[in-house]
Amino acid sequence: MARPLTVLVVDDEPPIRRFLRTSLTAAGYRVSEAEDGAAATRLLPAEKPDLVILDLGLPGKSGLELISEIRANSTVPIVVLSARHDERSKVEALDLGADDYVSKPFGMDELMARLRAALRHAFQAQGELPVFVSGDLAVDLVRRHVTRSGHEVKLSPKEFDLLRHLVMHAGKVLTHRQLLREVWGPAQAEEVQYLRVFIRGLRQKLEPDPTRPVHILTELGVGYRLQLPPEQRA
Amino acid sequence: MAERDGRPSPEALLAAAKQEGRGKLKIFLGAAPGVGKTYEMLLAAQAKRRDGADVVVGVVETHGRRETEALLEGLEVIPRREVDYKGHLLAEMDLDAILKRHPELVLVDELAHTNAPGSRHPKRYVDVEELIAAGIDVFTTLNIQHVESLNDVVARITRIRVRETVPDSILDQADDIEVVDLSPEDLIKRLREGKVYVPQQAERAVRHYFSQGNLTALRELALRRTAQRVDEQLLSHMRAHAISGPWPAGERVLVCVSEAPSTGGLIRYARRVADHLRAPWTAVYVETTRTHRLSVAERDRIADFLRLAERLGASTITIPGRNIADEVAAYAAANNITQIVIGKSSRSRWFEMVHGSVVHELVRKTGSISVHVISADDSDAVPPKSIQTRPDFEPIRIQPYLGSAGSIAVALGVGLLLKHFIAVQSISLVFLMAVLASAIAWGLWPSLIAAIASMLAYNFFFLPPLYTFTVADPENVLALFFFLIVAVIVSNLTARTRSQVLTARSRAKTTAELYAFSRKVAGIGALDDLLWATAYQISSMLKVRAVLLMPAKDAEGLEVASGYPPEDRLDQTDMAAARWTWEHNRAAGRGADTLPGGKRLFLPLRTGSGPVGVLGIDRDTPGPLLTPDDRRLLDALCDQAAVAIERISLAKGLDEARLLAETERLRGALLTSISHDLRTPLASILGAVSSLRRFPEKYGPAEREDLLATLQDEAERLNRFVCNLLDMTRLESGAIELKLELIDVAEIVGSALQRAGNVLAGHHVEVDIAPDLPMLRLDAVLFEQVLFNLLDNAAKYSPPASRIDIRATRDGGLVEIEVADEGSGIPAADREHVFDKFYRVQAQDRRRAGTGLGLAICRGFVESLGGWIVARNRRDRSGAVLTIRMPAEPEIAGARQPALAHG
């Protein structure tokens, strides 16, 4: 990229803002900070960030509110910082439009991976869909063709739909609801066990060791994520 | 009783402890009236008042002496209570007013005074006891002749017996005794000057009382008694502080109680001997067949004497037996008695020749034990009963006499029948049999009547001349005479045997009932059942109505806990009496010393540690409620019940204490744990970071990387600890909200493995998930944490590069997930304990890091999800296996593809 990407960090804890600034700057981003929702609202039109890192546990205007506000007139990628056991907030944030989440405490590896994934999709929203290659897996979404080590893998239509959706958001987490809605339609948004069964089936077919998956990862209590190939992770 | 190894004796310490919280009693003791006790008391009180103490006057008799009255100046006087007694207005000390006023010190003159009827206590010294118990100090005055154990000695000296006595225990308990001493000459001078108050008595007696010899003797008595008391104080001080001294050798005194009135003096003598030797003493009564032939008054007297002995500090015992001397000697030998006190026989020589003298026999049989044979004053000094008892008597029945008449008639008939076959003399034997039968069946008097009747019948019907009461043959007269003697003797002996059998039977019955009660009580675990059983037993054994009161659970005072017949409320007087009994650990109510106007008699149920409850009994028939036998039986029942009640409350207390101890232990463990296990990684982190900052140039890139890797590891470990603690807290506070959904076992295992990547880095993990496992309805996050904890544990407790296996299989309607390691396993005894909070297996001397909560959390989570988890050791090699069993969802078990999907 020519110009450095701008990241808006919204977090009320100074130490976190500090280390994020340092790390993101070292990674080549430009950082702008806001300590609460009000400040963020002010800064957004001015800074026009390429990505927002948002702490869900903000005082005052809650993080979720802010997400709704941002999504009202922007598709800027949002990665939320959440508390460890708070699956419900994570899911809600994702459903409201956040792109991904990182649980506190987190390591920079994880954060960087999420940022990269979120940014990648922002830039690839338009444009053609390439073949997804990771390890011995290759998925061609246009020709609806999946291979493992060159051998074709037969998938049922629903299985393929599921995989396609995962591929389109590769690297990002997708909630159960999002997947169900996409593949089965809004009416089946609550039937998580269908999803599980299908994921299981996909894993059986695609994973070298279905019990220890390396492609389709479980995000417990939230959803699933298709892991980016190693070279594309941060 | 004293410990020779220099430790303070427990009794002394206990006594010292009991003194706390009580008021102090100071007695001004005088040899005779007029020595100036009241004066001294007031002097001392004024001195105290000047020192700033709060002193009030309870009751002080100045008898119009001006010097004494002057000393009252400035002291607050509590007005006396006026009691109307048979038209006279008596002024008594107002105990309640004093208790309410609650001064530091109160002056109470004349300790031996008897209160007017209607007062709470019959005697003033009991009032003083109550004041002391309430924490108020008391100064009081007392003449030496009022002391119970010296009462008869004084009477012998002065020839005036004083009836108002004060038990020796009061003197023994007093904190201070001051002898107010005046030489006899001075006292006589004062008498002549009219400065001495004497009640209206015969001049001559007074003059004799105040003679030189008398006063000297009294003075010596007072001084000696006080000296003895000082000695005792010294001893108890020495004992309490374990100062070794010349302890008395193990003397023990035994006094034999009989129904003779002189026994009272005997007991007091024994008390003096025991005091002098500083020995424990026992009063024994031997119950023989003679006991049953004693009158009711005599039996009451025996009971009274035993109680007197108890009051004076003896232990008492009643032994049944045939021969008094034998029993006493046996008891003495068995209990290491060194001195026996027995009364001189007042029987005539003739009687002694026939019946033997107990004293002589005893002297002969007791070998090396000293026997004191005392001739005590015969005058009546029966102490007042603390509870009036009812005499037991049987009404005269006509039936036995008819029976014995009938048996004679039968004998007559038989005799007439046999007249032709056997000699006349032999027929007398038939009548003898009838007499025997009467004695066996009906006792002494009917059989005596039978003896006489058979003699007459024999004479009338069988001896020539027939059908007259005259006898022709002198041989026959002799025969008849001897027949009568034999008949009478037979009656006597048989009747005696019969009464023995009856006594034995009734005693056996009582004992059996007591035994049954004690067995029943021993088995009862609940307080309510125990109280009900006790009330019922007392009620049925003694034919009274019984009610049991216990301290109220959330309020002050007592409440009715059980009763037979069932009762739940008491009127005010009864409640007051019950409360008094509870507070003072003594009987109160109907027939007792205190508050005698109530409907019921209340007795404390007490054990060594104090009262545990109160028993109330009553009966519809008027008069005293219990015979002396009943009283003894009741005491036995009450003791058993008290012990059982205490046992139950102790058990409950033990449980509560255990729970408290466990809670404390956990709290302690938590603090220790947090302290240690969280500080350790923090120490590493802080250490590493500060080192990097301080010596940046000292670290090459490789070393820096190493240090930073450590930092990250430690931080992650810290993270895991904190997570465990948070999880535990959530479990404990019940704050877990389960989000149940159907999950796939393989999936969740995979997720756990992924998260545990770092932890499992040094190990080789094998995963074996059965292919067609049903789905489980779980909270995914919780269950994953369980698996994570198990993996973490397995990694922690097994050597690096060892293998960790995860298996999931199906077992009927359950899914079984196992995590096995190759570590050293779990000690057999600890298999269940591994799931305890803060438990950690001690691996030699290296303590593994970890708060010990991991498995406890596993169990908590698994159980809240409806499953269970167990630990055991591997059978094929060393290592532990943790197994989780979860119920499977039946419907999904078969279906792999939901109906709606099509593909």
Coordinates of C-alpha atoms in Angstrom, one line a residue, chain B residues 544-888:
Chain B
V544 CA -47.0 -37.1 87.7
R545 CA -47.5 -34.6 84.9
A546 CA -44.1 -33.6 83.5
V547 CA -43.1 -30.7 81.4
L548 CA -39.6 -29.9 80.1
L549 CA -38.3 -26.5 79.4
M550 CA -35.3 -25.5 77.4
P551 CA -33.6 -22.2 76.7
A552 CA -35.5 -20.4 74.0
K553 CA -33.8 -20.4 70.6
D554 CA -34.0 -16.8 69.6
A555 CA -35.2 -15.1 72.7
E556 CA -34.2 -14.8 76.3
G557 CA -35.6 -17.1 78.9
L558 CA -37.1 -20.6 78.7
E559 CA -39.7 -22.1 76.5
V560 CA -41.7 -25.3 76.9
A561 CA -40.1 -28.0 74.8
S562 CA -42.1 -31.0 75.6
G563 CA -44.6 -32.4 78.1
Y564 CA -46.6 -35.3 79.0
P565 CA -49.5 -34.9 79.0
P566 CA -48.8 -32.4 76.3
E567 CA -48.6 -28.9 77.5
D568 CA -47.3 -25.8 75.9
R569 CA -47.9 -22.9 78.2
L570 CA -47.2 -22.1 81.8
D571 CA -48.7 -19.4 83.9
Q572 CA -46.6 -16.5 85.2
T573 CA -45.7 -17.9 88.6
D574 CA -44.6 -21.2 87.2
M575 CA -42.6 -19.4 84.5
A576 CA -40.9 -17.3 87.2
A577 CA -40.1 -20.4 89.2
A578 CA -38.8 -22.2 86.1
R579 CA -36.6 -19.3 85.3
W580 CA -35.3 -19.1 88.8
T581 CA -34.4 -22.7 88.7
W582 CA -32.6 -22.3 85.5
E583 CA -30.6 -19.3 86.7
H584 CA -29.7 -20.7 90.1
N585 CA -29.4 -24.4 89.3
R586 CA -31.6 -25.3 92.2
A587 CA -35.1 -26.6 92.8
A588 CA -37.9 -24.0 93.0
G589 CA -41.7 -24.1 93.1
R590 CA -44.2 -26.3 94.9
G591 CA -42.7 -27.7 98.0
A592 CA -39.3 -26.2 97.6
D593 CA -37.3 -23.5 99.3
T594 CA -38.0 -20.8 96.7
L595 CA -41.2 -19.5 95.3
P596 CA -43.2 -22.3 96.9
G597 CA -46.5 -20.9 95.8
G598 CA -46.5 -22.3 92.2
K599 CA -48.5 -25.1 90.8
R600 CA -45.4 -27.1 89.7
L601 CA -42.2 -28.1 91.2
F602 CA -39.2 -27.3 89.0
L603 CA -35.9 -29.1 89.0
P604 CA -32.8 -28.3 87.1
L605 CA -31.5 -30.9 84.6
R606 CA -27.8 -30.4 85.1
T607 CA -24.6 -31.9 84.1
G608 CA -21.0 -31.1 85.1
S609 CA -21.0 -28.0 82.8
G610 CA -24.2 -26.5 84.2
P611 CA -27.9 -26.6 83.6
V612 CA -29.2 -27.9 80.3
G613 CA -32.9 -27.6 80.9
V614 CA -35.7 -27.5 83.5
L615 CA -38.2 -30.1 84.5
G616 CA -41.5 -29.2 85.9
I617 CA -43.8 -31.7 87.6
D618 CA -47.1 -31.6 89.2
R619 CA -50.0 -33.7 90.3
D620 CA -53.6 -33.1 91.1
T621 CA -53.5 -34.4 94.7
P622 CA -52.5 -31.7 97.2
G623 CA -49.5 -31.7 99.4
P624 CA -45.9 -32.7 98.6
L625 CA -45.4 -34.3 95.3
L626 CA -42.7 -37.0 95.9
T627 CA -41.8 -39.6 98.3
P628 CA -38.1 -39.9 99.2
D629 CA -37.9 -42.9 96.9
D630 CA -39.5 -41.0 94.1
R631 CA -37.1 -38.2 94.6
R632 CA -34.1 -40.5 94.2
L633 CA -35.6 -42.1 91.2
L634 CA -36.3 -38.7 89.7
D635 CA -32.8 -37.6 90.3
A636 CA -31.5 -40.6 88.4
L637 CA -33.8 -39.9 85.5
C638 CA -33.0 -36.3 85.4
D639 CA -29.3 -37.0 85.4
Q640 CA -29.6 -39.3 82.5
A641 CA -31.8 -37.0 80.5
A642 CA -29.4 -34.1 81.2
V643 CA -26.4 -36.0 80.0
A644 CA -28.3 -37.1 76.8
I645 CA -29.4 -33.5 76.1
E646 CA -25.9 -32.3 76.5
R647 CA -24.6 -35.0 74.3
I648 CA -27.0 -34.0 71.5
S649 CA -26.2 -30.3 71.7
L650 CA -22.5 -31.1 71.8
A651 CA -22.8 -33.2 68.7
K652 CA -24.6 -30.4 67.0
G653 CA -21.9 -28.0 68.2
L654 CA -19.3 -30.4 66.9
D655 CA -20.9 -30.3 63.5
E656 CA -21.1 -26.6 63.4
A657 CA -17.5 -26.4 64.6
R658 CA -16.4 -28.8 61.9
L659 CA -18.2 -26.7 59.3
L660 CA -16.6 -23.6 60.6
A661 CA -13.2 -25.2 60.7
E662 CA -13.6 -26.4 57.1
T663 CA -14.7 -23.0 55.9
E664 CA -11.8 -21.4 57.7
R665 CA -9.5 -24.0 56.2
L666 CA -10.6 -23.2 52.7
R667 CA -10.4 -19.5 53.3
G668 CA -6.9 -20.0 54.6
A669 CA -5.9 -22.2 51.7
L670 CA -7.3 -19.7 49.2
L671 CA -5.3 -16.9 50.6
T672 CA -2.1 -19.0 50.8
S673 CA -2.7 -20.2 47.3
I674 CA -3.4 -16.9 45.7
S675 CA -0.5 -15.4 47.5
H676 CA 2.0 -17.9 46.4
D677 CA 0.8 -19.0 43.0
L678 CA 0.0 -15.6 41.6
R679 CA 3.1 -14.0 43.0
T680 CA 5.4 -16.5 41.4
P681 CA 4.6 -15.7 37.8
L682 CA 4.4 -12.1 38.6
A683 CA 7.8 -12.2 40.2
S684 CA 9.2 -13.8 37.0
I685 CA 7.5 -11.2 34.9
L686 CA 8.6 -8.2 36.9
G687 CA 12.0 -9.6 37.2
A688 CA 12.5 -10.3 33.5
V689 CA 11.0 -6.9 32.4
S690 CA 13.0 -4.9 34.9
S691 CA 16.1 -6.7 34.0
L692 CA 15.6 -6.0 30.3
R693 CA 15.1 -2.4 31.0
R694 CA 18.0 -2.0 33.3
F695 CA 20.6 -3.9 31.4
P696 CA 19.6 -3.6 27.8
E697 CA 23.1 -3.9 26.5
K698 CA 23.8 -7.0 28.5
Y699 CA 21.4 -9.2 26.5
G700 CA 22.2 -10.5 23.1
P701 CA 19.3 -11.2 20.7
A702 CA 19.2 -14.8 21.6
E703 CA 19.1 -14.2 25.3
R704 CA 16.6 -11.4 24.9
E705 CA 14.4 -13.7 23.0
D706 CA 14.7 -16.3 25.7
L707 CA 13.8 -13.9 28.5
L708 CA 10.9 -12.6 26.5
A709 CA 9.7 -16.1 25.8
T710 CA 9.8 -16.8 29.5
L711 CA 7.9 -13.5 30.1
Q712 CA 5.2 -14.6 27.7
D713 CA 4.9 -18.0 29.2
E714 CA 4.6 -16.7 32.7
A715 CA 2.1 -14.2 31.7
E716 CA 0.0 -16.9 30.1
R717 CA 0.3 -19.0 33.2
L718 CA -0.9 -16.1 35.3
N719 CA -3.8 -15.8 32.9
R720 CA -4.7 -19.4 33.4
F721 CA -4.6 -19.1 37.2
V722 CA -6.8 -16.0 37.1
C723 CA -9.2 -17.8 34.8
N724 CA -9.4 -20.8 37.2
L725 CA -10.0 -18.5 40.2
L726 CA -12.8 -16.7 38.3
D727 CA -14.3 -20.0 37.3
M728 CA -14.2 -21.2 40.8
T729 CA -15.8 -18.0 42.0
R730 CA -18.6 -18.4 39.5
L731 CA -19.2 -21.9 40.6
E732 CA -19.3 -21.0 44.2
S733 CA -21.6 -18.1 43.8
G734 CA -23.9 -20.0 41.6
A735 CA -23.5 -17.4 38.9
I736 CA -23.1 -19.8 36.1
E737 CA -25.6 -19.4 33.3
L738 CA -25.6 -22.4 31.2
K739 CA -26.1 -21.9 27.5
L740 CA -27.0 -25.5 26.5
E741 CA -26.8 -26.6 23.0
L742 CA -26.0 -29.8 21.2
I743 CA -22.4 -30.1 20.5
D744 CA -20.2 -32.5 18.8
V745 CA -17.7 -34.3 21.0
A746 CA -15.0 -34.4 18.4
E747 CA -15.4 -30.7 17.8
I748 CA -15.1 -29.7 21.3
V749 CA -12.1 -32.0 21.9
G750 CA -10.4 -30.4 18.9
S751 CA -11.1 -26.9 20.3
A752 CA -9.7 -27.8 23.6
L753 CA -6.6 -29.3 22.0
Q754 CA -6.1 -26.2 20.0
R755 CA -6.3 -23.9 23.0
A756 CA -4.0 -26.1 24.9
G757 CA -1.5 -26.1 22.2
N758 CA 1.2 -24.4 24.2
V759 CA 0.6 -26.4 27.3
L760 CA 0.8 -29.7 25.4
A761 CA 3.9 -28.6 23.5
G762 CA 6.3 -31.0 25.1
H763 CA 4.0 -34.0 24.9
H764 CA 2.8 -36.4 22.4
V765 CA -1.0 -36.4 22.1
E766 CA -3.0 -39.2 20.7
V767 CA -6.7 -38.6 20.0
D768 CA -9.2 -41.4 19.6
I769 CA -12.7 -40.4 19.1
A770 CA -15.2 -43.1 18.2
P771 CA -16.9 -42.3 14.9
D772 CA -20.6 -42.4 15.6
L773 CA -20.8 -40.6 18.9
P774 CA -24.1 -39.0 19.7
M775 CA -24.2 -35.3 20.3
L776 CA -24.2 -34.0 23.8
R777 CA -26.3 -31.2 25.2
L778 CA -23.8 -29.0 26.9
D779 CA -22.6 -25.6 27.5
A780 CA -19.7 -25.6 25.0
V781 CA -17.5 -23.1 26.7
L782 CA -17.8 -24.7 30.1
F783 CA -17.1 -28.2 28.8
E784 CA -14.2 -27.0 26.8
Q785 CA -12.7 -25.5 29.9
V786 CA -13.1 -28.9 31.6
L787 CA -11.2 -30.6 28.8
F788 CA -8.6 -27.9 28.8
N789 CA -8.1 -28.3 32.6
L790 CA -7.8 -32.0 32.2
L791 CA -5.2 -31.6 29.5
D792 CA -3.3 -29.0 31.5
N793 CA -3.3 -31.3 34.4
A794 CA -2.1 -34.3 32.4
A795 CA 0.7 -32.2 31.0
K796 CA 1.7 -30.8 34.4
Y797 CA 1.9 -34.2 36.1
S798 CA 3.7 -36.2 33.5
P799 CA 7.3 -36.1 32.3
P800 CA 8.1 -34.2 29.1
A801 CA 7.8 -36.1 25.8
S802 CA 5.4 -38.6 27.5
R803 CA 2.2 -39.5 25.8
I804 CA -1.2 -38.1 26.6
D805 CA -4.3 -39.9 25.3
I806 CA -7.8 -38.6 24.7
R807 CA -10.4 -41.1 24.1
A808 CA -14.1 -40.7 23.5
T809 CA -16.4 -43.7 23.4
R810 CA -20.0 -44.6 23.7
D811 CA -21.4 -46.7 26.6
G812 CA -25.1 -47.2 26.3
G813 CA -26.8 -44.0 26.9
L814 CA -23.6 -42.3 28.0
V815 CA -20.6 -40.9 26.3
E816 CA -17.3 -41.5 28.0
I817 CA -14.3 -39.2 27.5
E818 CA -11.0 -40.2 29.0
V819 CA -7.8 -38.3 29.4
A820 CA -4.8 -40.4 30.3
D821 CA -1.2 -39.5 31.1
E822 CA 2.0 -41.3 31.8
G823 CA 2.9 -39.5 35.0
S824 CA 3.2 -40.9 38.4
G825 CA -0.5 -41.3 39.0
I826 CA -2.6 -40.6 42.0
P827 CA -2.0 -42.1 45.4
A828 CA -4.8 -44.6 46.1
A829 CA -6.1 -42.7 49.2
D830 CA -6.4 -39.5 47.3
R831 CA -8.6 -40.6 44.5
E832 CA -11.5 -38.7 45.7
H833 CA -9.5 -35.9 47.2
V834 CA -8.0 -34.8 43.9
F835 CA -11.3 -33.1 43.3
D836 CA -11.1 -31.1 46.5
K837 CA -10.3 -27.5 46.2
F838 CA -6.7 -26.6 46.6
Y839 CA -5.6 -30.2 46.6
R840 CA -2.3 -31.0 45.1
V841 CA -0.5 -34.2 45.0
Q842 CA 2.9 -33.8 46.6
A843 CA 5.4 -35.1 44.1
Q844 CA 8.4 -35.9 46.3
D845 CA 9.4 -32.5 47.5
R846 CA 8.6 -30.5 44.5
R847 CA 5.4 -28.8 44.6
R848 CA 3.9 -28.3 41.2
A849 CA 2.7 -24.9 40.4
G850 CA -1.0 -24.4 40.1
T851 CA -3.7 -23.3 42.4
G852 CA -5.1 -26.8 42.8
L853 CA -8.4 -25.7 41.5
G854 CA -8.3 -27.3 38.1
L855 CA -9.9 -30.5 38.9
A856 CA -12.3 -29.0 41.4
I857 CA -13.6 -26.8 38.6
C858 CA -13.8 -29.8 36.3
R859 CA -16.0 -31.6 38.8
G860 CA -18.1 -28.5 39.4
F861 CA -18.7 -27.8 35.8
V862 CA -19.3 -31.4 34.8
E863 CA -21.8 -31.9 37.6
S864 CA -23.7 -28.8 36.7
L865 CA -23.9 -30.2 33.2
G866 CA -25.4 -33.4 34.5
G867 CA -22.5 -35.7 34.2
W868 CA -19.8 -37.0 36.5
I869 CA -16.1 -37.3 36.6
V870 CA -13.8 -39.8 38.3
A871 CA -10.1 -40.4 38.7
R872 CA -8.2 -43.6 38.8
N873 CA -4.8 -44.9 38.0
R874 CA -3.9 -46.7 34.8
R875 CA -3.8 -50.4 34.8
D876 CA -1.2 -50.9 32.1
R877 CA 1.4 -48.5 33.2
S878 CA 1.9 -45.7 35.7
G879 CA -0.2 -42.7 35.2
A880 CA -3.6 -41.3 35.9
V881 CA -6.9 -41.5 34.0
L882 CA -9.6 -38.9 34.4
T883 CA -12.9 -40.1 33.0
I884 CA -16.0 -37.9 32.3
R885 CA -19.3 -39.5 31.6
M886 CA -22.1 -37.5 30.1
P887 CA -25.6 -38.5 29.2
A888 CA -26.2 -38.5 25.5

